[in-house]
């Protein structure tokens, strides 16, 4: 027995007898196969000595083949060289455009959520972020509004037209949350909560998997496999800073991981400079650098009254700073031959503010 793994991608139009023929071929060489439905294709993973033999010429040709090892299989770039686009509601991540999700760290109250959501929409975000379930370092900190927070996110979506991305912390919440949210966020502290990953994978819902702040790029890629192995390719990987010896910023934003991930995986890459830096003045330069390094999407903390925020207020941008960041980003996009993802709320105007005054 050998650990050699061979991946074969077949177009979904292939006759099932073709796949069965390949499975029989591998079986006859003492090689096991598992086939996954992913990205509109059938991906066969073969493991064993037969993967080292010449491939038979009388079986239908796979669209792509790749070698794998170490448990990093379905996320490999070679399987889908042109990349995977992920749709979180109306927002598309990974189609070449730059997609920005913005909003408060935590959903706090109706006024805060609505006015921040309006600011996000007005300045060109394509999606709303906001935590209803907050995994906090100490149990004495604000833990989020939980289910009531989800209702507020849904109201904000109703008003702005922006899809909602929010953190899921418990596998038992997945089904109930899936009825409301457009995309799940899996936080840095849960990157290796494998039950949660599997449950999110099974749900078929789009998800953003944040890199554990003490985890390597390889560990992020193999954690992602838990979701992919459930047949769910609607997955975005998020670099949000890792812990290093450097204490001047909250974490160290690992932009080399962004450039590396873009080469190693077909999954889109998001960057969260807000949680990484913890310093609002640094968010704009690092957002620009993230896009230059190849990021497909950004996750930015915005708050209408950061000084009153119940969570991470120190790192949140004021709406006017977010507006400036978005216009700088637009200029950078031109320079690197990209464009800002068109916001569903492009015609969202000041009139909404007149109709629904901010109550904070
Ligand atoms: C968040 O985005 O709200 C969050 C808690 O981020 P992280 O898991 O990266 O700390
Ligand atoms: Mn936060």
XYZ file of C-alpha atoms and ligand atoms in Angstrom:
371
model
C 0.000 0.000 0.000
C 1.209 3.476 -0.813
C -0.037 6.882 0.137
C 0.063 8.099 -3.454
C -3.163 9.907 -4.289
C -4.407 10.720 -7.745
C -7.307 13.079 -8.409
C -9.352 12.879 -11.594
C -11.937 15.463 -12.568
C -14.744 14.418 -14.913
C -17.253 16.708 -16.566
C -20.716 16.189 -15.173
C -21.828 15.192 -18.680
C -19.748 11.986 -18.543
C -21.697 8.735 -18.772
C -21.821 7.160 -15.263
C -20.487 3.929 -16.765
C -17.268 5.846 -17.532
C -16.773 6.666 -13.847
C -17.644 3.084 -12.928
C -14.999 1.900 -15.452
C -12.348 3.982 -13.708
C -13.429 2.701 -10.298
C -13.151 -0.902 -11.593
C -9.746 -0.213 -13.082
C -8.403 1.129 -9.788
C -10.063 -1.637 -7.812
C -8.261 -4.239 -9.932
C -4.942 -2.688 -8.891
C -5.704 -2.684 -5.163
C -6.484 1.048 -5.213
C -9.467 2.562 -3.398
C -11.578 5.337 -4.912
C -14.061 7.862 -3.573
C -16.004 10.174 -5.853
C -17.252 13.613 -4.854
C -19.692 15.898 -6.655
C -18.042 19.285 -6.599
C -18.301 22.426 -8.669
C -20.550 20.768 -11.261
C -17.980 17.994 -11.820
C -17.241 14.538 -10.471
C -13.917 14.387 -8.666
C -12.502 10.896 -8.125
C -9.833 10.438 -5.480
C -7.798 7.288 -6.033
C -5.435 6.091 -3.343
C -3.057 3.172 -3.646
C -0.495 1.527 -5.916
C -2.610 1.800 -9.090
C -2.097 5.559 -9.069
C 1.546 4.976 -9.961
C 0.738 2.878 -13.065
C 0.178 4.347 -16.548
C -3.482 5.327 -16.943
C -5.492 3.142 -19.312
C -6.215 4.741 -22.674
C -9.566 3.026 -23.258
C -11.458 4.888 -20.519
C -13.051 8.342 -20.918
C -10.441 11.082 -20.434
C -10.671 13.102 -17.245
C -10.819 16.881 -17.702
C -7.994 17.359 -15.182
C -5.722 15.146 -13.170
C -3.558 16.053 -10.186
C -1.376 14.348 -7.628
C -2.117 14.933 -3.964
C -0.671 14.093 -0.585
C -1.114 14.972 3.049
C -4.891 15.190 2.929
C -5.044 18.318 0.794
C -7.148 17.121 -2.114
C -10.377 18.749 -3.168
C -9.192 22.312 -2.676
C -6.243 21.980 -5.045
C -6.000 24.655 -7.686
C -5.151 22.095 -10.400
C -8.666 20.624 -10.165
C -10.385 23.862 -11.152
C -7.613 26.035 -12.618
C -9.898 28.952 -13.395
C -11.046 29.162 -9.778
C -14.352 28.763 -7.981
C -16.831 31.596 -7.613
C -18.825 31.624 -4.401
C -22.233 33.292 -4.159
C -23.288 34.646 -0.797
C -26.798 35.762 -1.683
C -26.358 38.274 -4.491
C -22.660 38.833 -3.706
C -20.181 36.885 -5.817
C -16.670 36.256 -4.500
C -13.984 34.884 -6.781
C -15.166 36.054 -10.199
C -12.330 38.587 -10.497
C -14.187 41.548 -9.004
C -13.348 42.909 -5.555
C -16.164 42.182 -3.103
C -16.380 44.072 0.178
C -18.429 42.883 3.154
C -18.785 45.505 5.850
C -20.597 46.016 9.119
C -20.172 45.967 12.856
C -18.211 43.336 14.705
C -21.342 42.521 16.704
C -25.014 43.247 16.179
C -25.865 45.388 19.191
C -29.251 47.054 18.783
C -31.642 48.040 15.979
C -30.335 51.584 15.596
C -26.667 50.589 15.467
C -27.305 47.764 13.021
C -29.577 49.699 10.667
C -27.474 52.827 10.499
C -24.244 50.864 9.998
C -25.923 48.725 7.336
C -27.097 51.843 5.526
C -23.583 53.254 5.564
C -22.177 49.977 4.223
C -24.733 49.936 1.411
C -24.324 53.585 0.555
C -20.583 53.276 0.123
C -20.582 50.191 -2.083
C -20.372 47.093 0.119
C -21.882 44.020 -1.540
C -22.647 42.285 1.735
C -23.204 42.894 5.419
C -21.182 41.410 8.227
C -22.252 41.319 11.862
C -21.924 38.790 14.654
C -25.011 37.621 16.511
C -23.170 34.810 18.288
C -19.838 36.139 19.522
C -17.082 33.758 20.630
C -15.301 35.960 23.180
C -12.036 35.333 24.963
C -13.694 35.863 28.343
C -17.206 34.777 29.328
C -17.747 38.188 30.951
C -17.636 40.088 27.641
C -20.735 40.754 25.514
C -21.650 37.414 23.950
C -23.896 38.766 21.208
C -27.664 39.114 20.885
C -27.830 35.552 19.551
C -31.141 34.724 17.806
C -32.448 38.261 18.299
C -29.322 39.496 16.523
C -30.175 37.347 13.525
C -33.576 39.017 13.310
C -31.867 42.410 13.203
C -29.510 41.245 10.473
C -32.503 40.047 8.473
C -34.151 43.440 8.903
C -30.976 45.169 7.743
C -30.917 42.952 4.656
C -34.566 43.724 4.018
C -33.852 47.420 4.086
C -30.546 47.560 2.212
C -30.805 44.561 -0.106
C -27.392 43.376 1.099
C -26.907 39.659 1.868
C -25.817 38.759 5.393
C -22.727 36.907 6.540
C -22.591 35.965 10.194
C -20.650 33.660 12.452
C -21.907 30.210 13.420
C -20.340 28.815 16.572
C -22.283 25.630 17.226
C -23.043 22.724 14.874
C -26.521 22.489 16.431
C -27.312 26.010 15.201
C -26.514 25.351 11.555
C -29.953 24.287 10.293
C -31.862 27.010 12.104
C -29.419 29.720 11.077
C -29.432 28.493 7.465
C -33.078 29.540 7.255
C -32.087 33.179 7.773
C -28.508 33.886 6.773
C -26.931 34.063 3.317
C -23.513 32.828 4.390
C -21.816 31.354 7.447
C -18.622 32.693 8.919
C -16.477 30.206 10.817
C -14.274 32.154 13.185
C -10.563 31.851 13.818
C -11.188 30.050 17.099
C -13.274 27.410 15.351
C -11.143 26.712 12.281
C -10.444 23.224 13.564
C -13.873 22.558 15.081
C -14.342 19.641 12.745
C -17.951 18.875 13.765
C -18.867 22.437 12.891
C -17.023 22.270 9.562
C -18.762 19.040 8.589
C -22.180 20.393 9.537
C -21.613 23.585 7.543
C -20.405 21.443 4.648
C -23.560 19.328 4.823
C -25.790 22.383 4.887
C -24.600 23.293 1.386
C -24.593 26.930 2.517
C -21.836 29.307 1.401
C -19.216 29.799 4.081
C -16.179 31.878 4.952
C -13.557 29.893 6.856
C -11.186 32.090 8.831
C -7.628 30.975 9.388
C -6.883 29.984 12.963
C -4.545 32.608 14.392
C -2.173 29.840 15.454
C -2.592 27.692 12.350
C -0.510 27.230 9.243
C -1.651 27.645 5.650
C -1.557 23.843 5.278
C -3.815 23.442 8.308
C -6.252 25.969 6.835
C -6.304 24.045 3.557
C -6.906 20.691 5.232
C -9.603 22.187 7.484
C -11.321 23.396 4.303
C -11.364 19.783 3.086
C -13.948 18.958 5.789
C -16.399 21.280 4.036
C -15.425 20.311 0.493
C -15.669 16.585 1.301
C -19.370 17.139 2.009
C -19.764 18.231 -1.609
C -19.910 21.919 -0.694
C -17.576 24.048 -2.833
C -19.162 27.345 -1.804
C -16.274 28.177 0.443
C -14.104 31.262 0.867
C -10.857 31.174 2.876
C -10.104 34.200 5.027
C -6.731 35.482 6.238
C -7.365 37.485 9.428
C -3.934 37.700 10.995
C -1.811 35.251 12.939
C -0.114 35.492 16.291
C 3.592 36.283 16.078
C 6.194 37.844 18.341
C 5.070 41.267 17.070
C 2.838 42.996 19.569
C 2.487 46.382 17.903
C -0.600 45.225 16.022
C -3.294 42.917 17.374
C -2.182 40.118 15.044
C 0.194 39.999 12.067
C -1.595 40.078 8.723
C 0.030 37.341 6.675
C -0.209 38.641 3.131
C 2.193 36.001 1.883
C -0.542 33.502 2.786
C -2.905 35.392 0.460
C -0.572 35.156 -2.533
C 0.207 31.535 -1.661
C -3.438 30.506 -1.255
C -4.309 32.050 -4.614
C -1.785 29.696 -6.187
C -2.531 26.585 -4.171
C -6.326 26.523 -4.085
C -9.218 27.221 -6.430
C -11.183 28.663 -3.502
C -11.468 32.453 -3.310
C -9.542 34.355 -0.658
C -10.894 37.039 1.642
C -8.849 39.284 3.929
C -10.023 40.747 7.234
C -7.633 43.590 8.045
C -9.864 44.864 10.866
C -9.404 41.908 13.202
C -5.787 41.547 12.227
C -4.574 45.046 12.944
C -6.831 46.387 15.648
C -5.816 49.915 14.594
C -8.232 51.799 12.302
C -5.519 53.940 10.641
C -3.799 50.817 9.313
C -6.870 49.314 7.719
C -6.780 51.327 4.512
C -3.131 50.645 3.604
C -3.434 46.946 4.424
C -6.706 46.648 2.513
C -4.959 48.023 -0.565
C -2.012 45.694 -0.007
C -4.366 42.713 0.350
C -5.931 43.421 -3.028
C -2.509 43.897 -4.591
C -1.568 40.471 -3.173
C -4.579 38.946 -4.933
C -7.432 39.008 -2.409
C -10.876 38.453 -3.909
C -12.795 39.966 -1.006
C -12.450 42.088 2.109
C -14.194 41.946 5.471
C -14.224 45.340 7.140
C -15.531 46.405 10.551
C -17.609 49.583 10.307
C -19.509 51.164 13.199
C -21.446 54.416 13.423
C -20.249 55.003 16.986
C -17.079 52.985 17.514
C -16.455 54.496 20.927
C -19.727 52.965 22.138
C -19.294 49.580 20.479
C -19.783 46.550 22.718
C -17.143 44.608 20.820
C -13.969 45.579 18.925
C -14.874 49.273 18.711
C -11.190 50.175 18.676
C -10.730 48.728 15.220
C -13.972 49.816 13.528
C -14.001 52.428 10.794
C -16.413 55.326 10.893
C -18.672 55.464 7.826
C -16.711 58.413 6.380
C -13.440 56.508 6.708
C -15.059 53.496 5.084
C -16.229 55.738 2.224
C -12.658 56.957 1.681
C -11.297 53.440 1.813
C -13.807 52.356 -0.852
C -12.827 55.159 -3.198
C -9.100 54.403 -2.752
C -9.839 50.754 -3.384
C -11.652 51.638 -6.583
C -8.601 53.542 -7.806
C -6.286 50.672 -6.920
C -8.617 48.226 -8.684
C -8.178 50.172 -11.921
C -4.417 49.999 -11.520
C -4.415 46.212 -11.174
C -6.963 45.630 -13.948
C -9.862 44.761 -11.683
C -13.079 46.441 -10.674
C -15.231 46.711 -7.595
C -18.030 44.137 -7.501
C -21.259 45.899 -8.488
C -23.339 46.457 -5.378
C -26.957 45.296 -5.504
C -27.779 48.478 -3.656
C -26.077 50.724 -6.214
C -29.149 52.928 -6.355
C -29.420 53.006 -2.593
C -29.632 56.670 -1.804
C -29.828 59.221 0.916
C -33.587 59.034 0.694
C -33.561 55.918 2.864
C -32.079 57.928 5.658
C -34.882 60.419 5.360
C -37.449 57.633 5.529
C -35.837 55.750 8.390
C -33.849 58.062 10.603
C -30.886 56.619 12.438
C -31.676 55.762 16.008
C -28.559 54.907 17.928
C -15.360 38.409 13.547
O -15.122 38.575 12.336
O -16.350 38.885 14.093
C -14.432 37.619 14.355
C -14.745 37.244 15.598
O -13.291 37.347 13.738
P -12.146 36.282 14.094
O -12.836 34.950 14.201
O -11.232 36.386 12.922
O -11.516 36.734 15.372
Mn -14.616 41.315 16.236
